[in-house]
Structures are given as C-alpha cells and as structure tokens.
Amino acid sequence: MSRSQGRKQALDDALDVVSDLLKIAAVVSDTVSVPALRPVVSILSELIQRVKDTRTNTESEAVFFEKTKTLGEVIRKKVEEANAAPGGGNSVLQEQVITLSSALGKIQEMADGLRGGEGFRGSCKRLLSVTRNQETLDKMNKQLMTAQEMFITEVQLATQTAVGRIEQVVINAEERKVIDNIPHADAGYLSVKEMKSGFMQGTRNDTFGTLKAWTGADDSAHIREPVFLLTAGAGLGKSAVAHQLCVRLSDPKQLGLNLGASFFFSRGGIDSAYTLFSTIARQLALTQPRIRPVLVDAAQRFLDGGKEQQARRTFDELLLKPLTEHSDDAVFNETTFIIIDGLDECKDRELIPELLRCLLELVRGVPWIRVFLATRPEPHILSVLIPAVDIVHHQRLDDPQTINESKESVELYLRQTIPEIHPYGDFVRAHPDMLDRLVNRANGLFIYARVAVNYLEMYDTHPDERLALLLESKDVRLSPLDKLYLQVLQSAFPSHNLAEWPAMHKRFHDFLTFIALHLKPLPPAAISLLLMLTEDDVLWMAGRLRAVLLINKAGDLVPLHATFSEFLLDSKRCIDALYHIDKPQGSAFLHVRLEDGQP
C-alpha cells in the first residue's frame, strides 16, 4: 500500500467509526444515560474534516486519523458495554464522556492553527506551511493520545460496579498531580515515528507465533522465561515488531494481555537512559489501576528528593521496592508487559549494563512482570543478558532460521508498494524482472526497501532509468544500502554541481554535518539559525533528501534511520568526499555554532 493510499485508508476508517458512533448516539439516550456522547461525536467529525482540509498528506495526518479511529472504537465499545449492563445506565461513563468532551474541545482550539486548502502555491511556502501544520498536528496527536489514555483508564473497570465490585478507577486530583510530576519522556509506542511503527499485516508470522507463546496468548505453547530478547542488525525491522507487539497487547479484544508500559529509544531523539525507569513507573501508574495507589505513594516519597536523581535510586524507589513489597498480593497478580526498543540507540552506553541488571532484578522479584527488549546485538548489551539463560529467551531476526521471514516481509512490502507508485506500476508489470532484482537487492533489509520506495516516489519520470540507477553494481566495495544512500545524495545534489559551486557545497555540507552529528533534534527554523542559513535553504535541502529524512511528531528534522548518519560519518562507506562528514571537524564546527549562542 502506498503512502497516499495508507492516508486515505486511515481517513476512511476514522470516518466509518465516527459514522457508527453517530448511529449509536441517535438511539443511545433511550437505554444509556450518556447525553454527552453527541457533542463528542460532533467534535470528532469536525476535527477529521479540519485535518482532511489541510491536505498535507504527512505522517502526522495519517497518525491523527488512526488515533481518531482508535478513540472512536474505544468509545463505541464502552457505550455498548454500558448498554448491555444490567439495569442500563452508567454514571461513571457519563462523567468520563463529559471529561473527554472537554479534552477534545481543547484539541479543537489547537486545530484553529491549521492552514491549507485551495490556492496554496509555491513549493517552499507549501513546505513551510506543511511543517507548521505538522507541528500543530503533532500537538493535537499528543493531546488526543493523552485524552484516550485517561478515558480508557477511568472507565475500564466501571462495569464491575454492577456486581458490587467497586475499585478506584478514576484518578483523583491528588494522584493526577503526583503522576504528572514524575519525570518522563514521550517514548511510548503511540509516540514513535513512522519508521519504527511500519508493520505490514500478514508478515512475521513465525516471530509472532513465538511471541504468542511467550505472552501466553497461545495456550498450546508457552515460553517460561520472563524476558524476551529480540536482536538483529540495523534495518531488519526490530522496532516494527516491538511496536506491533504493543498494539496487540493493547487490543481490548485480547483478553488476558496487558501492556503496562513501553519505551522506544531513538537516536537523536529519545536517547537518554535517565528517564527510562521514571517513564515506566509513570505509565504503569496510568495504565494499571490495581497498583496505582502503591506507585503514587512511592512517587510522593521519591519526589521529596527532587525530580533528577540517579538511575539506580529511581529504579529502587519507583519500581523495585513498591512492586516487590506487594508481589504476592492476589490483586496484583496479573501478568503485565513492559516493552523496550532500541537499547543500542541510547547515548548513555555506560549506563545500559546497569539498567539491564536492574530489569533482570525486577523480573526475578516480581513474577507477574514480563519484559520485551529489542536491540542490535552489541557487546555491552549481550554481555549482561546472554548469561541470564534461566530468565532470558533470545531470538535473532537475522539468523538462518528467521532470515527468510525477513526476506518474505520485505518482498511483500516491495511488491505491494512499487506497483502503486506512478509511473512505476506500468513499468514493473511490463518488466517484472526489474522488481525481482530490486527484491533480491533488498535481501530482507527493510530500511533498504523503505528508502528505495521513498526515492522512487520522488522521481516520477523515466522509471527505467531510476530503477536502473538503484540496481547498478559498479562498486563492489559497498553494501547495497550504502550504494542506495550514495545514489540518493548524488541524485539530489549531483557531485559535479557541488564541485562547480563551492558556496552551495558549503551550505549543503553544513546541513549534512548537522544531520550526522547534532544530538539534539531541532525544527527547520532552529536549524537555519544554528547553521546561519535561511529557513528556505533548510527546507529546500530537506525536501531534496526526503527519501532519507523526515519531520518527526515533535516537528524536528531527523534521519529516517540511524544508518544514514552512520553512513555519512564512515569514509569507507561514504566513499565520495563531497558527502562524507569528518566527525572531529564536524563536532568542532557545531560546537563553535553553539558557543556563538545559537540553538
């Protein structure tokens, strides 16, 4: 499915769910006292139309439609449950729908900042407006996610009141204040960028068969180890598996599966280890009503010592002590999953071994906690986990037994996507061997397939020449991915142009230096200040390299994948000196810019 098709499908799905809610709202007042449902549906409908009218066709837009659909499905499920409850009516549901309506009203106010529609002309101006729309959409997505989390948390046990079991579901104001003060990063699975969440249904069946056995979703098989370690080299889809696991564990239809917390490291984004344990504790307090009072009490004591404390103390005070003290309580005894992705992308490498030892200590002390870890197989990580064979199940995506699954997934992606890109569809149908060769060139590497698709989407003429460029094999020194990265750079900024125009080469080289080395992600406007370029220059260069760059949910310009930065910094991989970034010189350049008082 192409990106535009994916956006349209997300929009159609969201509209279908809201349409169903409208039908429910029309009759629900006769059976369930939820009059606030009508305003909620009205606001959702208006928000979908406002976002649709921006016509930005960005990841943030598709994410908004997907989040709207998910929220609509949750509302529908809760209303239907209340309708079926003995005696009908549900005051808790009504109260929380009113709260949700208020939260959506604030998102409605944010939507006033969206721009777009007919009469919008000029590539640079359009890209600037798209960037601003994306920043607004990212804020809306974040608020929508928060509203959804709170709505689910505050009504998920309401139906139990019918049989006389009253539990604290609604987070009171004091608890809310404490939870909000727990230091955290926006690193949950609903916050990750598109590259990490790109999973194609129908793929990775063997891997998810194993994960079903580990989660307990498959009664016929069971993997007893409480830690599941998934390793593979760069670009093989580890993050997509981790994200999809979060989605499945969060599915209300999957009874007995319970996602407690998720944390996705991202190089150049969420890459600090210091907020890992506090973020996990905060998410557990939000998603697990049964243990919330214990975690809130622990957080109150912890915060007396200040928000910024050592990682080990944070782990002990917010997780280990409160959970182990109650590990035998029957009310706590529900298997809860913690998902952590991208350990290799954490910049605090020296802390990772200690953090892993903490996690192993947690699962040994709290039998209902299970932890999933996805990472490249780096020594400082494996040296801690591999010896713990009694509690760690290790699966490799790139070993001979599973590499064929990766190849099948990538092949499916390419064969479904490229025929949908104009004008490549007609060409590959007439020359199927070209698509076969591209599939073979990808060799199961998802990042290669994704960049190749992005590259082809950028150039809509001469499909024979563009595919031929991707399939060239002149330099045997380079891997297929490195050849692809070099082709992206040479197509966007031909080497003869850079050699002829030194001033342009200097601007471009400074831009690449930031992409390769700057540890703090920034939006295009801030990058222009740092590099002393115009914002139009930054947007133009980013647009030329959109096959390998993206603007994330925070509005920051970042590489699509960490391997692009690694490529730029390695002279044995980036063999054209016009594009290679020398790390010491580049670091010194950025240091001077920062010392001059720039961002």
Coordinates of C-alpha atoms in Angstrom, one line a residue:
M1 CA 0.0 0.0 0.0
S2 CA 1.4 3.4 -1.0
R3 CA 1.7 6.3 1.5
S4 CA -1.2 8.2 -0.1
Q5 CA -3.3 5.0 -0.1
G6 CA -2.4 4.5 3.6
R7 CA -3.5 8.0 4.4
K8 CA -6.8 7.5 2.5
Q9 CA -7.4 4.2 4.3
A10 CA -6.8 5.8 7.7
L11 CA -9.2 8.6 6.8
D12 CA -11.9 6.2 5.6
D13 CA -11.5 4.0 8.7
A14 CA -11.8 7.0 11.0
L15 CA -14.9 8.3 9.2
D16 CA -16.5 4.8 9.4
V17 CA -16.0 4.6 13.1
V18 CA -17.4 8.1 13.7
S19 CA -20.4 7.3 11.4
D20 CA -21.1 4.3 13.6
L21 CA -20.9 6.4 16.7
L22 CA -23.4 8.9 15.2
K23 CA -25.8 6.0 14.8
I24 CA -25.3 4.9 18.4
A25 CA -25.7 8.4 19.7
A26 CA -29.0 8.7 17.9
V27 CA -30.5 5.9 19.9
V28 CA -28.4 5.5 23.0
S29 CA -30.3 8.0 25.1
D30 CA -33.2 5.5 25.3
T31 CA -31.0 2.9 27.0
V32 CA -27.9 4.5 28.5
S33 CA -27.7 7.9 30.2
V34 CA -24.8 9.3 28.1
P35 CA -26.1 12.5 26.6
A36 CA -22.6 13.9 26.3
L37 CA -21.9 11.4 23.6
R38 CA -23.4 13.6 20.9
P39 CA -21.0 16.5 21.4
V40 CA -18.0 14.2 21.4
V41 CA -19.0 12.7 18.1
S42 CA -19.7 16.1 16.7
I43 CA -16.2 17.3 17.7
L44 CA -14.5 14.2 16.3
S45 CA -16.3 14.7 13.0
E46 CA -15.3 18.4 12.8
L47 CA -11.6 17.6 13.7
I48 CA -11.4 14.9 11.0
Q49 CA -12.7 17.4 8.4
R50 CA -10.4 20.1 9.5
V51 CA -7.3 17.8 9.3
K52 CA -8.5 16.5 5.9
D53 CA -8.8 20.0 4.5
T54 CA -5.1 20.7 5.3
R55 CA -4.2 18.3 2.5
T56 CA -0.7 17.9 4.0
N57 CA -0.5 14.2 3.2
T58 CA 2.0 13.7 6.0
E59 CA 2.7 11.0 8.6
S60 CA 1.2 13.2 11.3
E61 CA -2.1 13.5 9.4
A62 CA -2.3 9.7 9.0
V63 CA -1.4 9.3 12.7
F64 CA -4.2 11.7 13.6
F65 CA -6.8 9.7 11.6
E66 CA -5.5 6.4 13.1
K67 CA -5.8 7.8 16.7
T68 CA -9.3 9.2 16.0
K69 CA -10.3 5.8 14.7
T70 CA -8.9 4.1 17.8
L71 CA -10.6 6.5 20.2
G72 CA -13.9 6.1 18.4
E73 CA -13.6 2.3 18.7
V74 CA -12.9 2.6 22.4
I75 CA -15.9 4.9 23.0
R76 CA -18.1 2.6 21.0
K77 CA -17.0 -0.5 23.0
K78 CA -17.6 1.3 26.3
V79 CA -21.0 2.5 25.3
E80 CA -22.0 -0.9 24.1
E81 CA -20.8 -2.5 27.3
A82 CA -22.8 0.1 29.4
N83 CA -25.9 -0.6 27.2
A84 CA -25.6 -4.3 27.9
A85 CA -25.1 -3.9 31.6
P86 CA -27.9 -5.0 34.0
G87 CA -30.3 -2.1 34.6
G88 CA -28.7 0.1 31.9
G89 CA -27.2 3.4 32.6
N90 CA -23.7 4.2 33.8
S91 CA -23.0 7.4 35.7
V92 CA -19.2 6.8 35.6
L93 CA -19.3 6.5 31.8
Q94 CA -21.4 9.7 31.5
E95 CA -18.9 11.6 33.8
Q96 CA -15.9 10.5 31.8
V97 CA -17.5 11.2 28.4
I98 CA -18.1 14.8 29.7
T99 CA -14.4 14.9 30.7
L100 CA -13.4 13.6 27.3
S101 CA -15.6 16.2 25.6
S102 CA -13.7 18.9 27.4
A103 CA -10.3 17.5 26.4
L104 CA -11.5 17.3 22.8
G105 CA -12.6 20.9 22.9
K106 CA -9.0 21.9 23.7
I107 CA -7.8 20.0 20.7
Q108 CA -10.5 21.7 18.7
E109 CA -8.9 25.1 19.7
M110 CA -5.5 23.8 18.5
A111 CA -7.0 23.0 15.1
D112 CA -7.5 26.7 14.5
G113 CA -3.8 26.9 13.8
L114 CA -4.1 24.5 10.8
R115 CA -3.6 26.0 7.3
G116 CA -4.1 24.7 3.8
G117 CA -6.6 24.1 1.1
E118 CA -7.1 25.5 -2.4
G119 CA -4.9 28.4 -3.6
F120 CA -1.9 27.2 -1.7
R121 CA 1.1 27.6 -4.1
G122 CA 4.9 27.6 -4.1
S123 CA 7.0 24.6 -3.1
C124 CA 9.0 26.4 -0.3
K125 CA 6.0 28.2 1.1
R126 CA 4.0 25.0 1.0
L127 CA 6.7 23.0 2.7
L128 CA 6.9 25.7 5.4
S129 CA 3.1 25.6 5.9
V130 CA 3.2 21.8 5.9
T131 CA 5.9 21.9 8.6
R132 CA 3.8 24.3 10.7
N133 CA 0.7 22.2 10.2
Q134 CA 2.7 19.2 11.2
E135 CA 3.8 20.9 14.4
T136 CA 0.1 21.6 15.2
L137 CA -0.9 18.1 14.3
D138 CA 1.8 16.6 16.5
K139 CA 0.5 18.7 19.4
M140 CA -3.1 17.5 18.6
N141 CA -1.9 13.9 18.3
K142 CA -0.2 14.1 21.7
Q143 CA -3.3 15.6 23.4
L144 CA -5.5 13.0 21.6
M145 CA -3.3 10.2 23.0
T146 CA -3.5 11.6 26.5
A147 CA -7.3 12.0 26.3
Q148 CA -7.6 8.4 25.1
E149 CA -5.3 7.1 27.8
M150 CA -7.3 8.9 30.5
F151 CA -10.7 7.8 29.1
I152 CA -9.7 4.2 29.0
T153 CA -8.1 4.2 32.4
E154 CA -11.0 6.0 34.1
V155 CA -13.8 3.7 32.8
Q156 CA -12.2 0.3 32.2
L157 CA -13.4 -1.2 35.5
A158 CA -16.8 0.7 35.6
T159 CA -18.8 -2.3 34.5
Q160 CA -17.7 -4.2 37.6
T161 CA -19.9 -2.0 39.8
A162 CA -23.0 -4.0 38.6
V163 CA -21.8 -7.0 40.6
G164 CA -20.8 -5.0 43.6
R165 CA -17.0 -4.7 43.0
I166 CA -16.0 -1.1 43.3
E167 CA -12.4 -0.2 42.6
Q168 CA -10.7 3.1 42.2
V169 CA -10.6 3.7 38.5
V170 CA -10.9 7.5 38.3
I171 CA -7.7 9.2 39.0
N172 CA -8.4 11.8 41.7
A173 CA -6.8 15.2 41.5
E174 CA -4.1 14.5 44.1
E175 CA -3.0 11.3 42.3
R176 CA -3.0 13.1 39.0
K177 CA -0.8 15.8 40.4
V178 CA 1.8 13.3 41.7
I179 CA 1.7 11.3 38.4
D180 CA 2.2 14.4 36.3
N181 CA 5.3 15.3 38.4
I182 CA 7.1 12.0 37.7
P183 CA 9.9 12.8 35.2
H184 CA 9.2 11.2 31.9
A185 CA 9.9 11.1 28.2
D186 CA 7.3 10.9 25.4
A187 CA 8.7 7.5 24.5
G188 CA 5.6 5.3 24.5
Y189 CA 4.6 3.3 21.4
L190 CA 2.0 5.8 20.4
S191 CA 4.6 8.5 20.1
V192 CA 7.1 6.7 17.8
K193 CA 7.9 7.9 14.3
E194 CA 6.6 6.2 11.2
M195 CA 9.7 4.2 10.5
K196 CA 9.5 2.4 13.8
S197 CA 5.8 1.7 13.5
G198 CA 5.7 0.4 9.9
F199 CA 4.4 -3.1 10.2
M200 CA 2.6 -4.9 7.4
Q201 CA -0.1 -7.3 8.5
G202 CA 0.4 -10.8 7.3
T203 CA 4.1 -10.8 7.8
R204 CA 6.4 -12.1 10.6
N205 CA 4.0 -14.9 11.3
D206 CA 6.8 -17.2 12.8
T207 CA 8.1 -14.4 15.0
F208 CA 4.6 -13.5 16.3
G209 CA 3.9 -17.2 16.8
T210 CA 6.8 -17.3 19.2
L211 CA 5.7 -14.1 20.8
K212 CA 2.2 -15.6 21.3
A213 CA 3.8 -18.4 23.2
W214 CA 5.7 -16.0 25.3
T215 CA 2.8 -13.7 26.1
G216 CA 0.5 -16.7 26.9
A217 CA -1.9 -15.9 24.1
D218 CA -1.2 -19.3 22.6
D219 CA -2.5 -21.9 25.1
S220 CA -0.8 -24.8 23.2
A221 CA 2.7 -23.5 23.8
H222 CA 4.4 -21.4 26.4
I223 CA 7.9 -19.8 26.8
R224 CA 8.5 -19.5 30.5
E225 CA 11.4 -17.0 30.5
P226 CA 10.1 -13.6 31.7
V227 CA 12.5 -11.7 29.4
F228 CA 12.2 -11.9 25.6
L229 CA 15.3 -10.6 23.8
L230 CA 15.0 -9.8 20.1
T231 CA 18.2 -9.0 18.3
A232 CA 19.1 -8.2 14.7
G233 CA 21.3 -5.9 12.6
A234 CA 20.3 -2.5 11.5
G235 CA 17.2 -2.1 9.3
L236 CA 15.7 -5.6 9.7
G237 CA 12.5 -4.5 11.4
K238 CA 13.1 -5.0 15.1
S239 CA 11.3 -1.8 16.0
A240 CA 8.3 -2.6 13.8
V241 CA 8.0 -6.0 15.7
A242 CA 8.2 -4.2 19.0
H243 CA 5.6 -1.6 18.0
Q244 CA 3.2 -4.2 16.7
L245 CA 3.6 -6.2 19.9
C246 CA 2.5 -3.1 21.8
V247 CA -0.5 -2.8 19.5
R248 CA -1.6 -6.4 20.1
L249 CA -1.0 -6.3 23.8
S250 CA -3.2 -3.1 23.9
D251 CA -6.1 -4.7 21.9
P252 CA -9.1 -4.9 24.2
K253 CA -10.2 -8.0 22.3
Q254 CA -7.1 -9.9 23.5
L255 CA -8.3 -10.9 27.0
G256 CA -5.5 -11.6 29.5
L257 CA -3.0 -9.5 27.6
N258 CA -1.9 -6.3 29.5
L259 CA 0.5 -3.7 28.2
G260 CA 1.8 -1.9 31.2
A261 CA 4.5 0.4 29.7
S262 CA 6.6 0.9 26.6
F263 CA 9.8 2.9 25.9
F264 CA 11.2 3.4 22.4
F265 CA 14.7 4.8 22.3
S266 CA 15.5 6.9 19.2
R267 CA 19.0 8.1 18.3
G268 CA 19.0 11.9 18.2
G269 CA 15.5 11.9 19.8
I270 CA 14.6 10.0 22.9
D271 CA 18.1 8.7 23.6
S272 CA 18.8 9.3 27.3
A273 CA 18.7 6.5 29.8
Y274 CA 17.9 8.7 32.8
T275 CA 14.2 8.9 32.3
L276 CA 13.7 5.2 31.4
F277 CA 12.6 3.9 34.9
S278 CA 10.6 7.0 35.8
T279 CA 8.7 6.9 32.5
I280 CA 7.9 3.2 33.0
A281 CA 6.7 3.9 36.5
R282 CA 4.5 6.8 35.3
Q283 CA 3.0 4.7 32.5
L284 CA 2.3 1.8 35.0
A285 CA 0.5 4.3 37.3
L286 CA -1.6 5.5 34.4
T287 CA -2.5 2.1 32.9
Q288 CA -2.7 -0.2 35.9
P289 CA -5.4 0.9 38.4
R290 CA -4.7 -2.1 40.7
I291 CA -1.2 -0.9 41.5
R292 CA -1.7 2.9 41.1
P293 CA -2.0 3.7 44.8
V294 CA 1.2 1.9 45.6
L295 CA 3.1 3.7 42.8
V296 CA 1.7 7.1 43.7
D297 CA 2.7 6.7 47.3
A298 CA 6.2 5.7 46.2
A299 CA 6.4 8.6 43.8
Q300 CA 5.4 11.1 46.5
R301 CA 8.3 9.9 48.7
F302 CA 10.7 9.8 45.7
L303 CA 9.8 13.4 44.6
D304 CA 10.7 14.7 48.0
G305 CA 14.3 14.2 47.0
G306 CA 13.9 16.1 43.7
K307 CA 13.0 15.1 40.2
E308 CA 16.5 14.4 38.9
Q309 CA 18.1 11.5 40.8
Q310 CA 20.4 8.7 40.0
A311 CA 19.1 5.9 37.7
R312 CA 19.6 3.2 40.4
R313 CA 17.8 5.2 43.1
T314 CA 15.0 5.9 40.6
F315 CA 14.6 2.2 39.9
D316 CA 14.7 1.2 43.5
E317 CA 12.2 3.9 44.8
L318 CA 9.7 4.0 41.9
L319 CA 9.7 0.3 40.8
L320 CA 11.6 -2.3 42.7
K321 CA 10.6 -1.5 46.3
P322 CA 6.9 -0.7 45.8
L323 CA 6.3 -3.7 43.5
T324 CA 8.3 -6.3 45.4
E325 CA 6.7 -5.4 48.7
H326 CA 3.3 -6.3 47.1
S327 CA 4.4 -9.0 44.7
D328 CA 2.5 -11.7 46.5
D329 CA -0.8 -9.7 46.8
A330 CA -3.5 -11.5 44.8
V331 CA -4.9 -8.2 43.5
F332 CA -1.5 -7.5 41.8
N333 CA -1.2 -11.0 40.2
E334 CA -2.0 -10.1 36.6
T335 CA 0.8 -10.6 34.0
T336 CA 1.9 -7.1 32.9
F337 CA 4.2 -6.4 29.9
I338 CA 7.0 -3.8 29.6
I339 CA 8.3 -3.2 26.0
I340 CA 11.7 -1.5 25.5
D341 CA 13.0 -1.0 22.0
G342 CA 16.3 0.4 20.6
L343 CA 18.7 -0.1 23.6
D344 CA 21.5 0.3 21.1
E345 CA 20.2 3.8 20.3
C346 CA 20.7 5.0 23.8
K347 CA 23.5 7.6 24.0
D348 CA 24.3 6.7 27.7
R349 CA 26.1 3.5 26.8
E350 CA 27.9 3.3 30.1
L351 CA 24.6 3.1 31.9
I352 CA 23.0 0.4 29.8
P353 CA 24.6 -2.7 31.6
E354 CA 23.4 -1.4 35.0
L355 CA 19.9 -0.7 33.6
L356 CA 19.7 -4.2 32.2
R357 CA 20.8 -5.7 35.5
C358 CA 18.0 -3.7 37.2
L359 CA 15.4 -5.1 34.8
L360 CA 16.6 -8.6 35.5
E361 CA 16.3 -7.9 39.2
L362 CA 12.8 -6.7 38.7
V363 CA 11.5 -9.8 36.9
R364 CA 13.2 -12.0 39.4
G365 CA 11.5 -10.2 42.3
V366 CA 8.1 -9.5 40.6
P367 CA 6.8 -12.7 39.0
W368 CA 3.9 -11.0 37.1
I369 CA 6.2 -8.6 35.2
R370 CA 7.5 -9.7 31.7
V371 CA 9.9 -7.6 29.7
F372 CA 10.5 -7.5 25.9
L373 CA 13.8 -6.0 24.7
A374 CA 14.7 -5.2 21.0
T375 CA 18.2 -4.2 20.1
R376 CA 21.2 -4.6 17.8
P377 CA 23.4 -7.4 19.2
E378 CA 26.0 -5.1 20.8
P379 CA 28.6 -6.5 23.3
H380 CA 27.8 -4.2 26.2
I381 CA 24.2 -5.4 26.0
L382 CA 24.7 -9.1 25.3
S383 CA 27.3 -9.4 28.0
V384 CA 24.6 -8.8 30.6
L385 CA 21.7 -10.7 29.0
I386 CA 23.1 -13.8 27.5
P387 CA 24.5 -15.3 30.7
A388 CA 21.0 -15.0 32.3
V389 CA 19.7 -18.0 30.4
D390 CA 17.3 -19.0 33.1
I391 CA 15.2 -15.9 32.6
V392 CA 16.1 -14.6 29.1
H393 CA 14.7 -16.1 25.9
H394 CA 16.9 -14.9 23.0
Q395 CA 15.6 -14.8 19.4
R396 CA 17.6 -13.4 16.4
L397 CA 15.8 -12.0 13.4
D398 CA 18.9 -12.4 11.3
D399 CA 19.9 -16.0 11.9
P400 CA 19.5 -18.6 9.2
Q401 CA 16.2 -19.9 10.7
T402 CA 14.4 -16.5 10.6
I403 CA 16.2 -14.5 7.8
N404 CA 13.8 -16.0 5.3
E405 CA 10.9 -14.4 7.2
S406 CA 12.6 -11.0 6.9
K407 CA 13.0 -11.6 3.2
E408 CA 9.4 -12.6 2.7
S409 CA 8.2 -9.5 4.6
V410 CA 10.4 -7.1 2.6
E411 CA 9.4 -8.8 -0.7
L412 CA 5.7 -8.4 0.2
Y413 CA 6.2 -4.7 1.0
L414 CA 8.0 -4.0 -2.3
R415 CA 5.6 -6.0 -4.4
Q416 CA 2.6 -4.3 -2.9
T417 CA 4.0 -0.7 -2.8
I418 CA 6.0 -0.1 -6.0
P419 CA 3.2 -1.1 -8.4
E420 CA 1.1 1.7 -6.8
I421 CA 3.7 4.4 -7.5
H422 CA 3.1 6.3 -10.7
P423 CA 4.6 5.6 -13.3
Y424 CA 6.4 2.6 -11.9
G425 CA 3.4 0.3 -11.8
D426 CA 3.1 0.0 -15.6
F427 CA 6.8 -0.4 -16.0
V428 CA 7.3 -3.2 -13.5
R429 CA 4.3 -5.0 -14.9
A430 CA 5.9 -4.9 -18.3
H431 CA 9.4 -5.7 -16.8
P432 CA 8.8 -7.9 -13.8
D433 CA 12.5 -8.8 -13.8
M434 CA 13.3 -5.3 -12.6
L435 CA 11.1 -5.7 -9.5
D436 CA 12.6 -9.2 -8.9
R437 CA 16.1 -7.7 -9.0
L438 CA 15.1 -5.0 -6.5
V439 CA 13.7 -7.6 -4.1
N440 CA 16.9 -9.6 -4.3
R441 CA 18.9 -6.4 -3.8
A442 CA 17.0 -5.6 -0.6
N443 CA 17.8 -9.1 0.7
G444 CA 15.4 -8.8 3.7
L445 CA 16.6 -5.4 4.8
F446 CA 13.5 -3.3 5.5
I447 CA 15.4 0.1 5.6
Y448 CA 16.7 -0.6 2.1
A449 CA 13.2 -1.2 0.8
R450 CA 11.8 1.8 2.6
V451 CA 14.5 4.2 1.3
A452 CA 14.1 2.7 -2.2
V453 CA 10.4 3.3 -2.2
N454 CA 10.9 6.9 -0.9
Y455 CA 13.4 7.5 -3.7
L456 CA 11.2 6.3 -6.4
E457 CA 8.2 8.3 -5.1
M458 CA 10.4 11.5 -5.5
Y459 CA 11.1 10.9 -9.2
D460 CA 8.0 10.4 -11.4
T461 CA 9.7 10.3 -14.8
H462 CA 11.8 7.7 -16.7
P463 CA 11.1 4.8 -14.4
D464 CA 13.5 2.6 -16.4
E465 CA 16.4 4.9 -15.6
R466 CA 15.6 5.4 -12.0
L467 CA 15.3 1.6 -11.3
A468 CA 18.5 1.1 -13.3
L469 CA 20.3 3.5 -11.1
L470 CA 19.1 1.6 -8.0
L471 CA 20.3 -1.7 -9.4
E472 CA 23.8 -0.5 -10.6
S473 CA 26.5 -2.6 -9.1
K474 CA 29.7 -0.8 -10.3
D475 CA 31.4 -0.6 -6.9
V476 CA 31.7 -4.0 -5.2
R477 CA 33.2 -2.3 -2.1
L478 CA 29.9 -1.0 -1.0
S479 CA 26.9 -2.8 0.5
P480 CA 23.5 -2.4 -1.3
L481 CA 22.3 0.0 1.4
D482 CA 25.5 2.2 1.1
K483 CA 25.1 2.3 -2.7
L484 CA 21.5 3.4 -2.2
Y485 CA 22.4 6.1 0.2
L486 CA 25.1 7.4 -2.1
Q487 CA 22.6 7.3 -5.0
V488 CA 20.1 9.4 -3.0
L489 CA 22.7 12.0 -2.3
Q490 CA 24.0 12.1 -5.9
S491 CA 20.5 12.4 -7.4
A492 CA 19.6 15.2 -5.0
F493 CA 22.9 17.1 -5.2
P494 CA 25.0 15.9 -8.2
S495 CA 28.7 15.9 -7.4
H496 CA 29.5 18.0 -10.5
N497 CA 27.2 20.8 -9.2
L498 CA 28.8 20.7 -5.8
A499 CA 32.3 20.8 -7.3
E500 CA 31.3 23.8 -9.5
W501 CA 29.5 25.8 -6.8
P502 CA 31.6 25.9 -3.6
A503 CA 29.2 28.2 -1.8
M504 CA 26.3 25.7 -2.4
H505 CA 28.6 22.8 -1.3
K506 CA 29.4 24.6 1.9
R507 CA 25.7 25.1 2.8
F508 CA 25.0 21.5 1.9
H509 CA 28.0 20.2 3.9
D510 CA 27.0 22.2 6.9
F511 CA 23.5 20.8 6.7
L512 CA 24.8 17.2 6.4
T513 CA 27.0 17.9 9.4
F514 CA 24.0 18.7 11.5
I515 CA 22.1 15.7 10.3
A516 CA 25.0 13.4 11.1
L517 CA 26.2 14.8 14.4
H518 CA 23.8 17.1 16.2
L519 CA 22.5 15.2 19.2
K520 CA 19.5 17.5 19.9
P521 CA 16.8 17.3 17.2
L522 CA 15.6 20.7 16.1
P523 CA 12.8 22.0 13.8
P524 CA 13.9 23.5 10.4
A525 CA 13.6 27.1 11.7
A526 CA 16.1 26.4 14.5
I527 CA 18.5 24.5 12.2
S528 CA 18.6 27.6 10.0
L529 CA 19.6 29.8 13.0
L530 CA 22.2 27.3 14.1
L531 CA 23.8 27.0 10.6
M532 CA 23.3 30.6 9.7
L533 CA 21.2 29.6 6.7
T534 CA 17.8 30.8 5.5
E535 CA 14.9 28.6 6.5
D536 CA 14.0 28.2 2.9
D537 CA 17.5 26.8 2.3
V538 CA 17.0 24.2 5.1
L539 CA 13.5 23.3 3.8
W540 CA 14.8 23.0 0.2
M541 CA 17.7 20.7 1.2
A542 CA 15.4 18.6 3.4
G543 CA 12.9 18.3 0.6
R544 CA 15.6 17.1 -1.8
L545 CA 16.6 14.5 0.7
R546 CA 13.2 13.4 1.9
A547 CA 14.0 9.8 0.9
V548 CA 16.2 9.6 4.0
L549 CA 14.9 12.5 6.2
L550 CA 11.6 13.2 7.9
I551 CA 10.0 15.6 10.3
N552 CA 9.0 13.7 13.4
K553 CA 6.0 14.2 15.6
A554 CA 7.7 17.0 17.5
G555 CA 8.3 18.9 14.3
D556 CA 12.0 18.2 14.3
L557 CA 14.0 17.2 11.2
V558 CA 15.7 13.8 11.7
P559 CA 17.2 11.0 9.7
L560 CA 14.7 8.3 8.7
H561 CA 17.1 5.7 10.2
A562 CA 20.3 5.8 12.3
T563 CA 22.2 4.0 9.5
F564 CA 22.1 7.2 7.3
S565 CA 24.1 9.2 9.9
E566 CA 26.5 6.2 10.4
F567 CA 27.0 6.1 6.6
L568 CA 27.8 9.8 6.4
L569 CA 30.5 9.5 9.1
D570 CA 32.3 6.5 7.7
S571 CA 34.7 7.2 4.9
K572 CA 34.9 3.5 3.9
R573 CA 31.1 3.6 3.3
C574 CA 30.6 7.1 2.1
I575 CA 33.4 7.0 -0.5
D576 CA 32.6 10.3 -2.2
A577 CA 34.4 13.0 -0.2
L578 CA 31.9 15.6 -1.3
Y579 CA 29.3 14.0 1.0
H580 CA 31.5 12.5 3.8
I581 CA 31.4 14.2 7.2
D582 CA 34.6 14.1 9.3
K583 CA 33.4 13.6 12.8
P584 CA 36.1 15.6 14.7
Q585 CA 35.9 18.6 12.3
G586 CA 32.1 18.4 12.2
S587 CA 31.8 18.3 16.0
A588 CA 34.1 21.3 16.3
F589 CA 32.0 23.2 13.8
L590 CA 28.8 22.6 15.7
H591 CA 30.5 23.4 19.0
V592 CA 31.5 26.8 17.6
R593 CA 28.0 27.5 16.4
L594 CA 26.5 26.6 19.8
E595 CA 29.1 28.6 21.6
D596 CA 28.1 31.6 19.5
G597 CA 24.8 31.5 21.2
Q598 CA 22.8 29.7 18.5
P599 CA 20.3 26.9 19.4

